[in-house]
Short mmCIF file of C-alpha atoms and ligand atoms in Angstrom, two decimals:
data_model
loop_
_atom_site.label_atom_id
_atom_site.label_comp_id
_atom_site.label_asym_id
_atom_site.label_seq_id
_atom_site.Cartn_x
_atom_site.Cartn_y
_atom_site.Cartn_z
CA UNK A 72 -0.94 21.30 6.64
CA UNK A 73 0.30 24.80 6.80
CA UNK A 74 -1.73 27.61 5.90
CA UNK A 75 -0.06 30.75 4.76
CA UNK A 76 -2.49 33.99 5.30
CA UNK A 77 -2.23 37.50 4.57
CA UNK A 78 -4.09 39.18 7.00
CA UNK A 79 -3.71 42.73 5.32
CA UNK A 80 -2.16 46.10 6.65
CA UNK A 81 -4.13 47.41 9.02
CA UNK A 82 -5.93 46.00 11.69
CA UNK A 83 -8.30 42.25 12.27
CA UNK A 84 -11.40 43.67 10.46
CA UNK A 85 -8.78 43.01 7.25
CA UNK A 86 -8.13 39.30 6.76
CA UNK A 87 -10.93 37.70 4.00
CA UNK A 88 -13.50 35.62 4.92
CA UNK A 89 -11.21 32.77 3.03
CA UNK A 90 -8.16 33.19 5.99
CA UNK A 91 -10.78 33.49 8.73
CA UNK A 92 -11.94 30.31 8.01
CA UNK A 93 -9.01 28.53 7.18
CA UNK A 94 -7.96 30.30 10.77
CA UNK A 95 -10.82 28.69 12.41
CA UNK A 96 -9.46 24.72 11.40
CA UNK A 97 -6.56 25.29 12.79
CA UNK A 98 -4.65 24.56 16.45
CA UNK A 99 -1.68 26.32 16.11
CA UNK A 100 -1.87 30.22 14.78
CA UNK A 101 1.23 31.81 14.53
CA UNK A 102 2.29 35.66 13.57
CA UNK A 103 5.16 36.83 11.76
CA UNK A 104 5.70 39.67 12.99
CA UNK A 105 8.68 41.19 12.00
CA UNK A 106 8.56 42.48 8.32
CA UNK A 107 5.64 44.69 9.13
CA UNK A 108 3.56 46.03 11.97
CA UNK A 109 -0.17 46.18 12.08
CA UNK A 110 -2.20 49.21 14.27
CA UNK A 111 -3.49 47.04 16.44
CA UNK A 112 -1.70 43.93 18.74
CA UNK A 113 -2.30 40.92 19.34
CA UNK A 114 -5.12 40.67 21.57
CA UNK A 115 -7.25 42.33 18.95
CA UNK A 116 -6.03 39.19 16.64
CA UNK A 117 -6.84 36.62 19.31
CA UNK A 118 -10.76 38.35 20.29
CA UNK A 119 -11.40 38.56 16.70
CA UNK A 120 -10.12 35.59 15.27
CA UNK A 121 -11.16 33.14 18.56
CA UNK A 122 -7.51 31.68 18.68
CA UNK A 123 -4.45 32.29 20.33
CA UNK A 124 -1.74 33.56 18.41
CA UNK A 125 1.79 33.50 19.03
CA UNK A 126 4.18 36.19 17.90
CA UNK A 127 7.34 34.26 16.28
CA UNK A 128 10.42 36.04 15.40
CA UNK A 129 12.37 36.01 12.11
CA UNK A 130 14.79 33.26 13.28
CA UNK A 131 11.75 30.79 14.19
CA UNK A 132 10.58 31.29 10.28
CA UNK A 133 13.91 31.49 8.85
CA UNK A 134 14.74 28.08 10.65
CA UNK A 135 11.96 26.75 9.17
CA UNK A 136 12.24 23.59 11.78
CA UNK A 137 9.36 24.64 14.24
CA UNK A 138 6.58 25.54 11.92
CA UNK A 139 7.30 22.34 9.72
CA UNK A 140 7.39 19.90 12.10
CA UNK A 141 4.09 20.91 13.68
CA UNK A 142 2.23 21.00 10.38
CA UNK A 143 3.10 17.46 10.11
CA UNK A 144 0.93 16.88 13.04
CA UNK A 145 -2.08 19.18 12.54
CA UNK A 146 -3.10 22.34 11.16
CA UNK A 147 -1.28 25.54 11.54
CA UNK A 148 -1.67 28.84 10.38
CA UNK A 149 1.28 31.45 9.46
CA UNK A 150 -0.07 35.04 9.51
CA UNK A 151 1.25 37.46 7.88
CA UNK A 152 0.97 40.95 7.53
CA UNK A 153 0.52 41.97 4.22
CA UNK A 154 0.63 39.43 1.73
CA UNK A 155 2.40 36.73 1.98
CA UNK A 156 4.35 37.49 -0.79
CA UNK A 157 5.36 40.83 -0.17
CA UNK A 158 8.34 39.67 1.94
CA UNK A 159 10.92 37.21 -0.04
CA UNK A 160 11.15 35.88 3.33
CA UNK A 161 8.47 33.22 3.41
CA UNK A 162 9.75 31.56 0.14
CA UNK A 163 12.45 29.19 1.90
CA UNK A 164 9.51 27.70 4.01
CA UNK A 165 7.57 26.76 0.93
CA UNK A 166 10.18 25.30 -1.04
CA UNK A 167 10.75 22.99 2.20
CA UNK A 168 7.10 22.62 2.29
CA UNK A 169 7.14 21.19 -1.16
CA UNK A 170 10.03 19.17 -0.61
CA UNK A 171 8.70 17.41 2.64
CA UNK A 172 5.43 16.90 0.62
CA UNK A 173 3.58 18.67 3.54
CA UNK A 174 0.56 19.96 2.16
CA UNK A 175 -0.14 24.13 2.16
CA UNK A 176 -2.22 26.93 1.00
CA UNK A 177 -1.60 29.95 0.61
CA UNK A 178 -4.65 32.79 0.64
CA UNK A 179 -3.81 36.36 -0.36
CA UNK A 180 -4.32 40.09 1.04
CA UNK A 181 -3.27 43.50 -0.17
CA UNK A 182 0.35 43.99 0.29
CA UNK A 183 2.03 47.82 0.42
CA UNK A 184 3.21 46.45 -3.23
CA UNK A 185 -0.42 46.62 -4.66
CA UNK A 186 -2.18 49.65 -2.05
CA UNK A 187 0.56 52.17 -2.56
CA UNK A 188 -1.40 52.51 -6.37
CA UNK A 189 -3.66 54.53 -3.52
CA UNK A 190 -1.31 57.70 -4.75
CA UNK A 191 -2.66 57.51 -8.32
CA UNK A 192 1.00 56.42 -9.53
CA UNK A 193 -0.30 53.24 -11.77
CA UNK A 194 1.60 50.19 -10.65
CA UNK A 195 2.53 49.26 -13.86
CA UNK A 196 5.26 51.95 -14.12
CA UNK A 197 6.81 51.06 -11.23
CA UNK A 198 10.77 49.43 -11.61
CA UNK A 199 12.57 48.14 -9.02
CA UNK A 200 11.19 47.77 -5.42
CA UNK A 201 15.13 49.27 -2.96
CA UNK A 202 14.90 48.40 0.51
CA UNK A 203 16.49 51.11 2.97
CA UNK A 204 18.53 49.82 5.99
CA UNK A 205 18.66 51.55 8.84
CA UNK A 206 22.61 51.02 8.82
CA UNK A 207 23.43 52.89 5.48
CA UNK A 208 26.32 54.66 5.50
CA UNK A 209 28.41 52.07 3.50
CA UNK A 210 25.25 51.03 0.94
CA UNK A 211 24.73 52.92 -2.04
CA UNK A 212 22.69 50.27 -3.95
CA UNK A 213 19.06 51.91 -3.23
CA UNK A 214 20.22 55.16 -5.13
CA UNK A 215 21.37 52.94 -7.75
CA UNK A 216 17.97 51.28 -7.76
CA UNK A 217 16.75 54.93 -8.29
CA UNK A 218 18.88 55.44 -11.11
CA UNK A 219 18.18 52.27 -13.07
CA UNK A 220 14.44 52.71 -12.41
CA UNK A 221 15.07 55.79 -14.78
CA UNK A 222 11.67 57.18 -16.14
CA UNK A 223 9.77 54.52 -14.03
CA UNK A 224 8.74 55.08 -10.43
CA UNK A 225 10.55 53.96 -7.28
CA UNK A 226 9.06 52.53 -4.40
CA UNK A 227 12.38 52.49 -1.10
CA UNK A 228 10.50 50.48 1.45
CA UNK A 229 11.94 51.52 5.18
CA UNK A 230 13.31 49.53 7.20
CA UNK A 231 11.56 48.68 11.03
CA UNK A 232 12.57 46.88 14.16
CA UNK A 233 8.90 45.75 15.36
CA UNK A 234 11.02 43.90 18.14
CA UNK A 235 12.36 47.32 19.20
CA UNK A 236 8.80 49.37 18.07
CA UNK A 237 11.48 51.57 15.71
CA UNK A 238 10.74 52.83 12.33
CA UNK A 239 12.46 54.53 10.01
CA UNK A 240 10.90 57.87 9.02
CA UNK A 241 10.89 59.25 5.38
CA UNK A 242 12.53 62.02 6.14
CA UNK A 243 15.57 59.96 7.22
CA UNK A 244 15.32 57.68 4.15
CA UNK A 245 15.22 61.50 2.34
CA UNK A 246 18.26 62.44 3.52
CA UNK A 247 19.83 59.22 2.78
CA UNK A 248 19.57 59.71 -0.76
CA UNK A 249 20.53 63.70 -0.58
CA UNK A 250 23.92 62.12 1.54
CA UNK A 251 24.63 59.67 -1.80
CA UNK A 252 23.59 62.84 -4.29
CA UNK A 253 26.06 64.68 -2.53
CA UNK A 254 28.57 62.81 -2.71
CA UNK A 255 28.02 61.08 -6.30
CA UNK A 256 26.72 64.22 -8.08
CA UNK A 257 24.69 61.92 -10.87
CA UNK A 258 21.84 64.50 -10.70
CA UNK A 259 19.54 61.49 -9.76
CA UNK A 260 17.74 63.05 -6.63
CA UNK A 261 18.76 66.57 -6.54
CA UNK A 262 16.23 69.96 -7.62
CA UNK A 263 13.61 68.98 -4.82
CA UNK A 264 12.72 66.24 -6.63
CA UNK A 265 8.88 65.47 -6.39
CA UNK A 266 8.60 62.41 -3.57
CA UNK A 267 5.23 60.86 -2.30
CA UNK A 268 5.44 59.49 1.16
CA UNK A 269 2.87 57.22 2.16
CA UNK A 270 2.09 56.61 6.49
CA UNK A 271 0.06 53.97 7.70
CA UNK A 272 -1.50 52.93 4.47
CA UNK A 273 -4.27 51.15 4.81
CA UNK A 274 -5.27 52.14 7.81
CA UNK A 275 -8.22 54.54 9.02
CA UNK A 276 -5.17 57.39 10.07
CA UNK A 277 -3.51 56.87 7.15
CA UNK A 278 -1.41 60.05 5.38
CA UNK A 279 -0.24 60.46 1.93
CA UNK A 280 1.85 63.49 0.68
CA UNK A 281 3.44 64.62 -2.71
CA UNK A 282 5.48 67.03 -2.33
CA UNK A 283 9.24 68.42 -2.63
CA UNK A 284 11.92 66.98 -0.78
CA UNK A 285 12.43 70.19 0.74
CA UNK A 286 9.28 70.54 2.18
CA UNK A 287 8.73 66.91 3.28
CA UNK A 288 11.88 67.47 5.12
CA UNK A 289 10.10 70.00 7.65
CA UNK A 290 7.04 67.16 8.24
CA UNK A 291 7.11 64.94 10.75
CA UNK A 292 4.91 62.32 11.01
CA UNK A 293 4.51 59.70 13.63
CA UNK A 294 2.43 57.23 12.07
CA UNK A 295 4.15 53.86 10.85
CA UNK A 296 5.45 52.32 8.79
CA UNK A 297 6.62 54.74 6.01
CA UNK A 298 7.48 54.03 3.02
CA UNK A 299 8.74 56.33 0.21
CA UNK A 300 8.12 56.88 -3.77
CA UNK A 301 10.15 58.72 -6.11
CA UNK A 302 8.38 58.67 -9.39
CA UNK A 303 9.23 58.37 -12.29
CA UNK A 304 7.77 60.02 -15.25
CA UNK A 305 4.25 61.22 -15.05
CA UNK A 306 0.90 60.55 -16.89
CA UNK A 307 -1.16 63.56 -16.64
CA UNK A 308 -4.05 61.34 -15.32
CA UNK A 309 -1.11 60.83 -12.64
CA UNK A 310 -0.28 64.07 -12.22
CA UNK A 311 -3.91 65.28 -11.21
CA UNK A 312 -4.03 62.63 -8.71
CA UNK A 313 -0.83 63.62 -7.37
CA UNK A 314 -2.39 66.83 -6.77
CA UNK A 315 -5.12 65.51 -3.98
CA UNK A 316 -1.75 64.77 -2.21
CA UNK A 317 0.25 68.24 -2.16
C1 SAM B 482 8.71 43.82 3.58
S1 SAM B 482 7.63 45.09 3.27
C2 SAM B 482 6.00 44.55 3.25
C3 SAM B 482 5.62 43.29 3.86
C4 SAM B 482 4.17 42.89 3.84
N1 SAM B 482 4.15 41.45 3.88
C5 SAM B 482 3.31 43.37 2.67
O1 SAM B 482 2.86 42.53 1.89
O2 SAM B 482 3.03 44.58 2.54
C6 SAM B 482 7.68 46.05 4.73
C7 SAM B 482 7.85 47.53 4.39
O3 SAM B 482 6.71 48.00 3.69
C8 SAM B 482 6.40 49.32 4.11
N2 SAM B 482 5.05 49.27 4.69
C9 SAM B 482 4.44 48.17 5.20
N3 SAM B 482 3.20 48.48 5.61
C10 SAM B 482 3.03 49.80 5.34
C11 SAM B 482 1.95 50.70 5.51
N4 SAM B 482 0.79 50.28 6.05
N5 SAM B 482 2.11 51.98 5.13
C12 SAM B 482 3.27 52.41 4.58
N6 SAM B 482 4.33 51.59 4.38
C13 SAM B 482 4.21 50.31 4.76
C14 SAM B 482 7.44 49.75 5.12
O4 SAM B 482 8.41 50.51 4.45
C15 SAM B 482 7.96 48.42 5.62
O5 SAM B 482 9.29 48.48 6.04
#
């Protein structure tokens, strides 16, 4: 069967006791590693799990045709960071799962969808989750995310190449928006607009700051990934929590 396991954001100490076991029963242990990147490679994994574990690439999970035949044969585990749901990515594989009756569990983690509530913005006033490519200049549809989202908060996750070790910064996904202001004018992200930008969440060198665009634009941080909120209206409970941030 095929075990699906979120092993969490940061680094081996975070998979639950549940993974590590189901970990332990099996012979093949793979890693996604491509929609997010832990702190800490590989070898960490493999001396803290006791297995090997073999990076696969987006193609060997989109195919679908490696990981399925194997857990015909024996039991293998799919790692991934996050949760496993926090990607739509690993949804084809269980639909094929199901239809091959092959057998699978799946055992959650904290995803950047659920930690991100770290900020003090609740999660239930969040809208629409926008995705920011690094190639942008013809794609609009994350400011319109923004704009539907309305009094609700924005989360623009950002995208990485963990291939190539490249990240895109929040102060590039800033400017993105200020490039589609300009040019549309809707008022949606203009009057240095309140953002929270969240580093590294989850991990010990985490950093979280609320602040103006303006002034976010002079920080650079080089701890990844980033991701980026733009939120929406604000509870004063919010608000105060906000402040630990500025
Ligand atoms: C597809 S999503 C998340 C996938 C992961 N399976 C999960 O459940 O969190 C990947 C994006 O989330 C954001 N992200 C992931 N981990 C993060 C972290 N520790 N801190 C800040 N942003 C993070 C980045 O913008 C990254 O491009």
């Amino acid at each position: 069967m095929l075990y699906l396991i979120g092993i969490g954001l940061s680094d081996e100490k975070d998979i639950t006791v549940k993974g590590l076991e189901a970990i332990r029963q099996c012979d093949i242990v793979y890693l996604e590693s491509y929609t997010s990147k832990l702190q800490v490679g590989v070898d960490k994994l493999e001396e803290f799990y006791g297995k090997k574990v073999v990076a696969i690439d987006r193609n060997f999970v989109e195919d679908g045709s490696g990981i399925i035949e194997k857990s015909k044969e024996t039991n293998v585990a799919l790692l991934v960071v996050g949760d496993v749901f926090g990607a739509t990515t690993h949804m084809g594989l269980i639909l094929r799962l199901k239809k091959e009756s092959i057998g699978y569990e799946i055992i959650h983690n904290a995803s950047i969808l659920t930690v991100v509530g770290e900020t003090g913005l609740e999660l239930y006033k969040f809208g629409r989750v926008a995705s920011i490519p690094f190639e942008n200049s013809n794609i609009e549809s994350p400011y319109d995310v923004l704009k539907e989202n309305g009094d609700l908060h924005t989360l623009f996750l950002l995208d990485l190449d963990t291939k190539k070790n490249k990240f895109m910064r929040f102060d590039e996904a800033i400017e993105y928006l200020l490039r589609i202001e300009g040019k549309r004018k809707e008022g949606i992200f203009d009057d240095n607009k309140l953002c929270v930008v969240c580093c590294g969440l989850g991990s010990k060198k985490q950093v979280i700051k609320a602040r103006g665009f303006d002034d976010l634009l002079k920080e650079k941080i080089d701890i990844f990934p980033q991701c980026l909120i733009v939120p929406g209206k604000l509870h004063f409970v919010e608000e105060e929590m906000l402040e630990i941030f500025k």
